[in-house]
Short mmCIF file of C-alpha atoms in Angstrom, two decimals:
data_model
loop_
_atom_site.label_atom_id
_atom_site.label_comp_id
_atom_site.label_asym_id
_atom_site.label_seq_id
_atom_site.Cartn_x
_atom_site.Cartn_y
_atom_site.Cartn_z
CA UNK A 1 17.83 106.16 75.09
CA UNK A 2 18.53 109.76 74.58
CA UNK A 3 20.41 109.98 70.80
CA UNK A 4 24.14 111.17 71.56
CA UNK A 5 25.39 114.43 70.24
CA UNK A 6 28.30 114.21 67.87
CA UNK A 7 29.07 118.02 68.45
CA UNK A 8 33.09 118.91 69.37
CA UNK A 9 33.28 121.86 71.92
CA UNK A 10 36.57 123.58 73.05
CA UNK A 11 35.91 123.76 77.12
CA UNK A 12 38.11 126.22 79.09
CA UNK A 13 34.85 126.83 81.35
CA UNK A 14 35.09 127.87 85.09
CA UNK A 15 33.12 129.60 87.66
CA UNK A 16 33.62 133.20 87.82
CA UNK A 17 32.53 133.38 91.60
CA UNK A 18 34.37 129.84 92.00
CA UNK A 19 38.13 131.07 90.36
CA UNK A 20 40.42 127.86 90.84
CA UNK A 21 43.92 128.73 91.45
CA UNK A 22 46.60 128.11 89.40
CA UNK A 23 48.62 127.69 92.39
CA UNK A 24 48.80 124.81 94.06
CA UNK A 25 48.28 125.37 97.43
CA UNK A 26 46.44 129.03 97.12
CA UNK A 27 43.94 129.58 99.56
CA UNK A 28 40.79 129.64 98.88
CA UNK A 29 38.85 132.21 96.82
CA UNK A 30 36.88 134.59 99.30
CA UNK A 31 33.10 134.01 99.20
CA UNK A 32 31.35 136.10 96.08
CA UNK A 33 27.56 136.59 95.36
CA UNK A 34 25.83 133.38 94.39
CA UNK A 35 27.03 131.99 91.14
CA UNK A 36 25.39 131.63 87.81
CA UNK A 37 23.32 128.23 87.31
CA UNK A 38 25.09 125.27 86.30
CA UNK A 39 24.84 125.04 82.51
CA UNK A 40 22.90 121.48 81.42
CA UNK A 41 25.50 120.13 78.82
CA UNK A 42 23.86 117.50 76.04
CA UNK A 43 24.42 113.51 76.89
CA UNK A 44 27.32 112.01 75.00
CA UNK A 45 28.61 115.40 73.56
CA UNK A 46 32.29 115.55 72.00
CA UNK A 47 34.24 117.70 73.64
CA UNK A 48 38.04 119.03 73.62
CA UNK A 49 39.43 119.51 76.86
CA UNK A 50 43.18 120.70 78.73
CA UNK A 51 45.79 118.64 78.13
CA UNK A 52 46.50 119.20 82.14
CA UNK A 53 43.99 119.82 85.20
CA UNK A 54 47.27 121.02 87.14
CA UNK A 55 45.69 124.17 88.08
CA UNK A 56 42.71 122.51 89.75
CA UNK A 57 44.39 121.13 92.67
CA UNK A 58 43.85 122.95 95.71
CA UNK A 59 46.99 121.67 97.61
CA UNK A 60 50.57 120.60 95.89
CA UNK A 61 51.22 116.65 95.50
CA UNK A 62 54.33 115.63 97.38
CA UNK A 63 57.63 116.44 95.75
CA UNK A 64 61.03 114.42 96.11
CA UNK A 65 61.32 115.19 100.14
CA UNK A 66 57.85 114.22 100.87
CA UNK A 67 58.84 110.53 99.72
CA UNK A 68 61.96 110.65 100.99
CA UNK A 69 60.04 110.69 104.48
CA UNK A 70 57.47 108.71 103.20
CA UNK A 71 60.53 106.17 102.54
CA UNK A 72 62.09 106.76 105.79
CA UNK A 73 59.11 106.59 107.91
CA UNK A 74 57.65 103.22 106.53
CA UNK A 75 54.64 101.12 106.31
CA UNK A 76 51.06 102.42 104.78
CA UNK A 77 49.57 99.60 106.15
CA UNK A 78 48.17 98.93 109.90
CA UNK A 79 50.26 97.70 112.59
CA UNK A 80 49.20 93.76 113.47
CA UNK A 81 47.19 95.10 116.10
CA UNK A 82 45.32 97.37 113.69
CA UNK A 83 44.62 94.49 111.80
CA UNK A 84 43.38 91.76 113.99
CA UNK A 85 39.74 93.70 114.15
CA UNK A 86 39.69 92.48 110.33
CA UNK A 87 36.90 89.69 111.49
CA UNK A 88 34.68 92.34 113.53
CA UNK A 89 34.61 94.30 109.96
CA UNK A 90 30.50 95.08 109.44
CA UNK A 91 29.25 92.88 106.58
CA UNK A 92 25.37 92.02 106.47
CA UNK A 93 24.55 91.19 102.63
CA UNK A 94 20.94 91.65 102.57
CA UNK A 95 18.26 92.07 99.20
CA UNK A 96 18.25 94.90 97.73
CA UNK A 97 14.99 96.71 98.72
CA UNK A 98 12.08 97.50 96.38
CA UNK A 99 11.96 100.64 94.88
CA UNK A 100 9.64 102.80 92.80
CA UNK A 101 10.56 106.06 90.72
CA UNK A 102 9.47 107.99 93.79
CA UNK A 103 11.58 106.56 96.20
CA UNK A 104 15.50 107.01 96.86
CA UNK A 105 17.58 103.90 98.33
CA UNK A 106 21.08 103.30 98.62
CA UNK A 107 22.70 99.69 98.86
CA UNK A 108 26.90 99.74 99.51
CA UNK A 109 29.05 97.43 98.05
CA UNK A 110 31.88 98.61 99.77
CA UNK A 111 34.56 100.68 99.18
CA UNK A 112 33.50 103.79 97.32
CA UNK A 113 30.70 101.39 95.28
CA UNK A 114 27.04 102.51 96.02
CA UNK A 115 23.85 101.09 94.37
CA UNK A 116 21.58 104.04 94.06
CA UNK A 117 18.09 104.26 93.38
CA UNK A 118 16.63 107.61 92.15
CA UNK A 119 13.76 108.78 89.92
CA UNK A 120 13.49 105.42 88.89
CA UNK A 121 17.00 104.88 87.84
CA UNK A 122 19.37 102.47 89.34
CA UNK A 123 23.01 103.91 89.04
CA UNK A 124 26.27 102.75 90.07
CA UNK A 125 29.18 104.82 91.98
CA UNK A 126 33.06 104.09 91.41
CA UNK A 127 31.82 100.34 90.58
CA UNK A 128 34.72 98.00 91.57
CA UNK A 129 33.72 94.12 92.06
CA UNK A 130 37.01 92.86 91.91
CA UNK A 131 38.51 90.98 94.65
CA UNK A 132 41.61 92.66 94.10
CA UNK A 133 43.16 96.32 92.18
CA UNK A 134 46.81 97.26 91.35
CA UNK A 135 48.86 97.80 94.04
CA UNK A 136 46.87 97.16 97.09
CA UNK A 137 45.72 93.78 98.89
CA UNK A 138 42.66 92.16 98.61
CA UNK A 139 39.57 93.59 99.92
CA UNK A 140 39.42 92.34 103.54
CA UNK A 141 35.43 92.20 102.88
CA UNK A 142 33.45 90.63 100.06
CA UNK A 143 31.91 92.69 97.68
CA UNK A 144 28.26 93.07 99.82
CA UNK A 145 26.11 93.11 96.60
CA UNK A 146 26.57 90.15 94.30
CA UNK A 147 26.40 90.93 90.33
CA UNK A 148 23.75 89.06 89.71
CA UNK A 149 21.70 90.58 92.66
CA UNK A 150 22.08 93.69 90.75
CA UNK A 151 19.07 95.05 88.42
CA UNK A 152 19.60 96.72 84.90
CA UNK A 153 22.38 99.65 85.39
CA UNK A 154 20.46 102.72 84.03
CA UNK A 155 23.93 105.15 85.00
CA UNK A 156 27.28 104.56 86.08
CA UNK A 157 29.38 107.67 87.56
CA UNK A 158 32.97 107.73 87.96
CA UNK A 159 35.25 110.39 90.35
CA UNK A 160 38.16 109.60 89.23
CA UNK A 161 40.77 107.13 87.58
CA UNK A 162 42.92 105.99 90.79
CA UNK A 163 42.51 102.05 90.42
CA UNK A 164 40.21 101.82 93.55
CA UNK A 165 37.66 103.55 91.91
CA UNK A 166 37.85 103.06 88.09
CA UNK A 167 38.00 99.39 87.78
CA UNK A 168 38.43 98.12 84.38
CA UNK A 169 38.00 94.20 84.96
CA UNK A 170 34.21 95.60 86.56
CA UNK A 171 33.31 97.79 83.66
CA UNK A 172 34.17 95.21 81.43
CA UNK A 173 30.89 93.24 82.68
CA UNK A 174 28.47 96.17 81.64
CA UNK A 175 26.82 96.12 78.42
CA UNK A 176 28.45 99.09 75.94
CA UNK A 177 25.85 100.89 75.93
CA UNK A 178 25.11 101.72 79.51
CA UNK A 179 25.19 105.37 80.02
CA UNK A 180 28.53 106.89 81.75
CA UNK A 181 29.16 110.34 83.11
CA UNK A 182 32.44 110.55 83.82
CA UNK A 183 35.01 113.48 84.47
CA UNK A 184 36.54 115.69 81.79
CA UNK A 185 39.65 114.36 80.08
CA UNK A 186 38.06 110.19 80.91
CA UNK A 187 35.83 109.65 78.03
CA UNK A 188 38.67 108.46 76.11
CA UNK A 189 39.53 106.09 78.72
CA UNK A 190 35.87 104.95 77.95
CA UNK A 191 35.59 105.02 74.22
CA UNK A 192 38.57 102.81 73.68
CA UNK A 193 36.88 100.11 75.21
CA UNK A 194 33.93 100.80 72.86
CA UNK A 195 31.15 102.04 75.27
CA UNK A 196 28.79 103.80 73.24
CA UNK A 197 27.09 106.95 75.85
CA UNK A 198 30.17 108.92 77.39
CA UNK A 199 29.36 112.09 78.78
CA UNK A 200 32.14 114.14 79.81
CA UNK A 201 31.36 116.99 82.68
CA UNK A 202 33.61 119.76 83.49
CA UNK A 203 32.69 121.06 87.66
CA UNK A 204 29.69 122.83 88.03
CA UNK A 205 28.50 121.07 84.81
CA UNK A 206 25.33 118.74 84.72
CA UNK A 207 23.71 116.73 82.17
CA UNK A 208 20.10 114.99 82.68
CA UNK A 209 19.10 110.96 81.78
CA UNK A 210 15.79 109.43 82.59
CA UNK A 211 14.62 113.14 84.51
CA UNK A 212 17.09 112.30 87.10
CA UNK A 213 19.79 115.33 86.61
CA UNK A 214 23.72 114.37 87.41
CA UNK A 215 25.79 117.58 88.43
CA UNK A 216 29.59 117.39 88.52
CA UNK A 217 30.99 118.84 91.40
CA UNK A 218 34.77 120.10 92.57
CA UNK A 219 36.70 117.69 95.09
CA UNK A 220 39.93 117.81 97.05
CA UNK A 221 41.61 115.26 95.19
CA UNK A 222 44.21 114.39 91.99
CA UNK A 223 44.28 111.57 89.48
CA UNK A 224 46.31 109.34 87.94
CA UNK A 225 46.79 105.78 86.74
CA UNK A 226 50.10 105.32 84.75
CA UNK A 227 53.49 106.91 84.76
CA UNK A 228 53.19 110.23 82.66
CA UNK A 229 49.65 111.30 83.57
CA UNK A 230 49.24 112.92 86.34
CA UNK A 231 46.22 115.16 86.54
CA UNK A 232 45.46 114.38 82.74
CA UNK A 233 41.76 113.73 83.81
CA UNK A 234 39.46 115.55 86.68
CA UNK A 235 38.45 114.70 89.73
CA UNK A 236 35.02 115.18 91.57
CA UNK A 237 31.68 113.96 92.99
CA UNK A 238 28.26 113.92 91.70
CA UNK A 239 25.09 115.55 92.82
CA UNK A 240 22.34 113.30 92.06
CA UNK A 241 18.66 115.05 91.92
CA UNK A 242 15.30 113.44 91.03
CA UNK A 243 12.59 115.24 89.39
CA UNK A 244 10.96 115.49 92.53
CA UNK A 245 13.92 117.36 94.45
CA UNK A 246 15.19 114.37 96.64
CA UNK A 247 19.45 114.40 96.37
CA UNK A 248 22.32 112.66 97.11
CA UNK A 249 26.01 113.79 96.98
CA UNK A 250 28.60 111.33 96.33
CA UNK A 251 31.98 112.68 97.08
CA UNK A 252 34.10 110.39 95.62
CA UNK A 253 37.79 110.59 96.97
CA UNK A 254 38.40 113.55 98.30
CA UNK A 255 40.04 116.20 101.37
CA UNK A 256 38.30 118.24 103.51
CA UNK A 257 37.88 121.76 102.07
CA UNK A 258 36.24 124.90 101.10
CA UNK A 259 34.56 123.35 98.49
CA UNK A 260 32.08 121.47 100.37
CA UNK A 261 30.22 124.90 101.41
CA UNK A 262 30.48 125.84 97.97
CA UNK A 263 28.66 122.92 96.96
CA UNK A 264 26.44 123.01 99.91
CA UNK A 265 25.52 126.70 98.44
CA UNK A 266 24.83 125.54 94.77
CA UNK A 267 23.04 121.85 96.01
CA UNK A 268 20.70 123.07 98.85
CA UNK A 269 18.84 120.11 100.64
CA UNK A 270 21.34 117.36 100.24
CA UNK A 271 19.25 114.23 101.74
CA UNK A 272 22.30 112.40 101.79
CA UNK A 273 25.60 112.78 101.63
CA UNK A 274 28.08 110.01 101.13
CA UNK A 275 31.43 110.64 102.20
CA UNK A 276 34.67 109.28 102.55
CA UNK A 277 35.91 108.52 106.57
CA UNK A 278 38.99 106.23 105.61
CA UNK A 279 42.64 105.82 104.48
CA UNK A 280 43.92 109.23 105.94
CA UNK A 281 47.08 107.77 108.32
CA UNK A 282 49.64 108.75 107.96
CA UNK A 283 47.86 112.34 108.41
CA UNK A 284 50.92 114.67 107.22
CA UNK A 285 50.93 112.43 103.93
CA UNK A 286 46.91 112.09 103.19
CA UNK A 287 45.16 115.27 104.67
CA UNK A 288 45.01 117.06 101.45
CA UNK A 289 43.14 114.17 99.67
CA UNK A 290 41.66 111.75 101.91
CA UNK A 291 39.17 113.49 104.87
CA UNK A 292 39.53 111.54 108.09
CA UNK A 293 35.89 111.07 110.19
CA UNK A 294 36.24 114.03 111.83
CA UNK A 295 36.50 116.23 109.08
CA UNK A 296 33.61 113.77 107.40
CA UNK A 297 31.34 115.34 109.74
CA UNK A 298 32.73 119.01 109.32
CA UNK A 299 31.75 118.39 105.28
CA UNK A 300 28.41 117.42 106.07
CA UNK A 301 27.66 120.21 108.28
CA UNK A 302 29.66 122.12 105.78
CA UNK A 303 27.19 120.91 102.95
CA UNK A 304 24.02 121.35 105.21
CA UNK A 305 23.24 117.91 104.08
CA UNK A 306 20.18 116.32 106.00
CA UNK A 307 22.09 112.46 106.51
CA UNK A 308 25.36 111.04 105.77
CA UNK A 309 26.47 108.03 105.18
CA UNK A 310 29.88 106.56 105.15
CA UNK A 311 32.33 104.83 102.74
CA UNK A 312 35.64 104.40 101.38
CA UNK A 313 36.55 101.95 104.57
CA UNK A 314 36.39 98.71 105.64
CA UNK A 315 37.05 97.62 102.07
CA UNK A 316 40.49 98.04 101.05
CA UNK A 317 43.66 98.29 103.27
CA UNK A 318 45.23 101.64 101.77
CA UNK A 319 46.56 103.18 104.89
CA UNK A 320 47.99 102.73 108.25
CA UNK A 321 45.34 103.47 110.63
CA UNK A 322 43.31 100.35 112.42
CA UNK A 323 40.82 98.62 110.47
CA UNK A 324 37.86 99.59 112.53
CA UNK A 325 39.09 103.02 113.89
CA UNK A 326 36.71 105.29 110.61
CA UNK A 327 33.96 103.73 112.41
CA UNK A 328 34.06 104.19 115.80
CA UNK A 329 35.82 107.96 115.49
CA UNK A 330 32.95 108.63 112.73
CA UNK A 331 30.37 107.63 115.60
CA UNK A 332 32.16 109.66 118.02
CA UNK A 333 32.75 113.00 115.85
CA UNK A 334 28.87 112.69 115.26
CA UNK A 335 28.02 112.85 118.35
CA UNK A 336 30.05 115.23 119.51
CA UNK A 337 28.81 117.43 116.86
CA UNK A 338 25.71 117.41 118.61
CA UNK A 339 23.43 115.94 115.18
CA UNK A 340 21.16 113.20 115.46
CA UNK A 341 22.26 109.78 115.71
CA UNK A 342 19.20 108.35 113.18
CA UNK A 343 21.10 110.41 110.48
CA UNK A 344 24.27 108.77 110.40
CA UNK A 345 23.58 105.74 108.24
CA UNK A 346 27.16 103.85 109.09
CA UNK A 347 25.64 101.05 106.95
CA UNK A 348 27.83 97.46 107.24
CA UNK A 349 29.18 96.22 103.81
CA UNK A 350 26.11 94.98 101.85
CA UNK A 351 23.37 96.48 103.75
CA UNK A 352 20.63 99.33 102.17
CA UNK A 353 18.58 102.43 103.54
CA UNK A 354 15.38 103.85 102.09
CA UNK A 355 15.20 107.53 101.70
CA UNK A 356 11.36 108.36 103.63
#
């Protein structure tokens, strides 16, 4: 295990041809000549960050009217009718396949949980095993990779702190000193409950475990998890590369944007890119932080990426739209886009795909 560095660095980085707004709701910057490479920061490094990620967001978070219709309006939940498809949900458990350092496989768990296999690592997305999180129902689907199917966790990468995708009862199983990259402002969250190999990445920042490199990435999104911390902590997704080129995006939570041609631009030859299709009804209240399918296929065009595969559906009941309507509007949007049907891995709950 690579020794953490006990260093304390002031960060007020970001990209000069990637300006972020400190306007909500700005458009987005104009495109610039390519920008400077991602700096490589050390694993575990101490670092001082904004007491507010404010100016990061790319749209403004709904103000006293917006729940005032939100109130007015009603349920976030599907109609009776979107529910009864709850049986038909996809769920085929299956082994996780055999792997070797060359090869990249990815197993979902549901949700926004992925078990990915890279250059020899196995590493864990927005892990949440629980059966239930704050504020929502139960999963409608059981978790499709049981903990003790799982191998040793080499990495764990977080996108955010919303409850569906930093679950505390499911950290709480990993031994302290598993490695975690998480986003600036969350290694606190981290250290308090004593785990030992915290590294904290600004966007466009990277750090490297095991020759497998993990690059932070901008997303369309916000955070918070109590009362008086909103945007306290980033929000992003993760570029995963092997030492052999092969590379997956996970997008975390996240809107449809400009930032997915940005990353597209920085991460050329995505292999895969997962990406979330679900919880976006009502529209008018979740376009600027949940994509719906549609715009799930725009991103991966967007990001040039080779496959996609879906997530963030199926899992959780967050949102008002039917139960099975990411899938079939994901299938549709894909083929209307004209791309080929062998690259859409819209993988049931449980099942895996091997990178060839």
């Amino acid at each position: 295990m690579t020794q953490q560095s006990e260093s304390t660095t002031t960060t007020t980085s970001k990209d000069a041809d990637d300006p972020v707004s400190s306007l909500a709701g700005a458009a987005a910057p104009a495109a610039g000549p390519r920008p400077p490479r991602t700096v490589v920061r050390p694993l575990g490094e101490r670092r001082v960050w904004p007491g507010s990620f404010v100016d990061r967001l790319t749209a403004p978070l709904p103000g006293i009217s917006g729940f005032a219709r939100f109130a007015r309006e009603g349920a976030l939940r599907p109609s009776p009718e979107g529910l009864a498809d709850v049986p038909r949900l996809p769920y085929e458990p299956g082994p996780l396949p055999r792997v070797d350092a060359r090869t990249v496989a990815v197993s979902w768990a549901g949700h926004a949980s992925w078990v990915i296999r890279i250059g020899g690592l196995t590493v864990l997305t927005d892990p949440v095993w629980s059966r239930k999180i704050l504020g929502t129902p139960a999963r409608v689907t059981p978790v499709g990779v049981p903990w003790s199917a799982l191998p040793r966790i080499d990495a764990v990468v977080i996108s955010h702190n919303h409850y569906d995708h930093l679950d505390a009862p499911t950290l709480r199983r990993l031994p302290r000193d598993t490695p975690v990259f998480v986003p600036a402002g969350l290694g606190r969250w981290f250290r308090r409950r004593r785990f030992t190999h915290v590294t904290e990445l600004d966007w466009w920042e990277a750090a490297e475990l095991g020759g497998v490199r993990f690059d932070f990435v901008p997303a369309h999104h916000w955070s918070k998890r109590s009362l008086h911390d909103t945007c306290r902590t980033l929000w992003g997704g993760w570029v995963l590369t092997g030492s052999d080129g092969q590379r997956v995006y996970f997008a975390g939570d996240t809107g449809y944007g400009h930032w997915f041609s940005r990353i597209g631009d920085r991460y050329p030859g995505i292999d895969l890119a997962l990406l979330p299709i679900g919880a976006y009804d009502p529209r008018w209240w979740l376009r600027d932080v949940h994509c719906d399918p549609e715009e799930a296929v725009r991103a991966v065009q967007d990001l040039r990426a080779r496959r996609m595969a879906p997530m963030h559906w199926g899992t959780f009941v967050l949102s008002a739209e039917p139960v099975l309507e990411p899938l079939t509007r994901v299938r549709t949007a894909w083929e209307a886009a004209g791309l080929s049907r062998e690259d859409l891995w819209d993988l049931p709950v449980g099942a895996s795909r091997v990178l060839r």
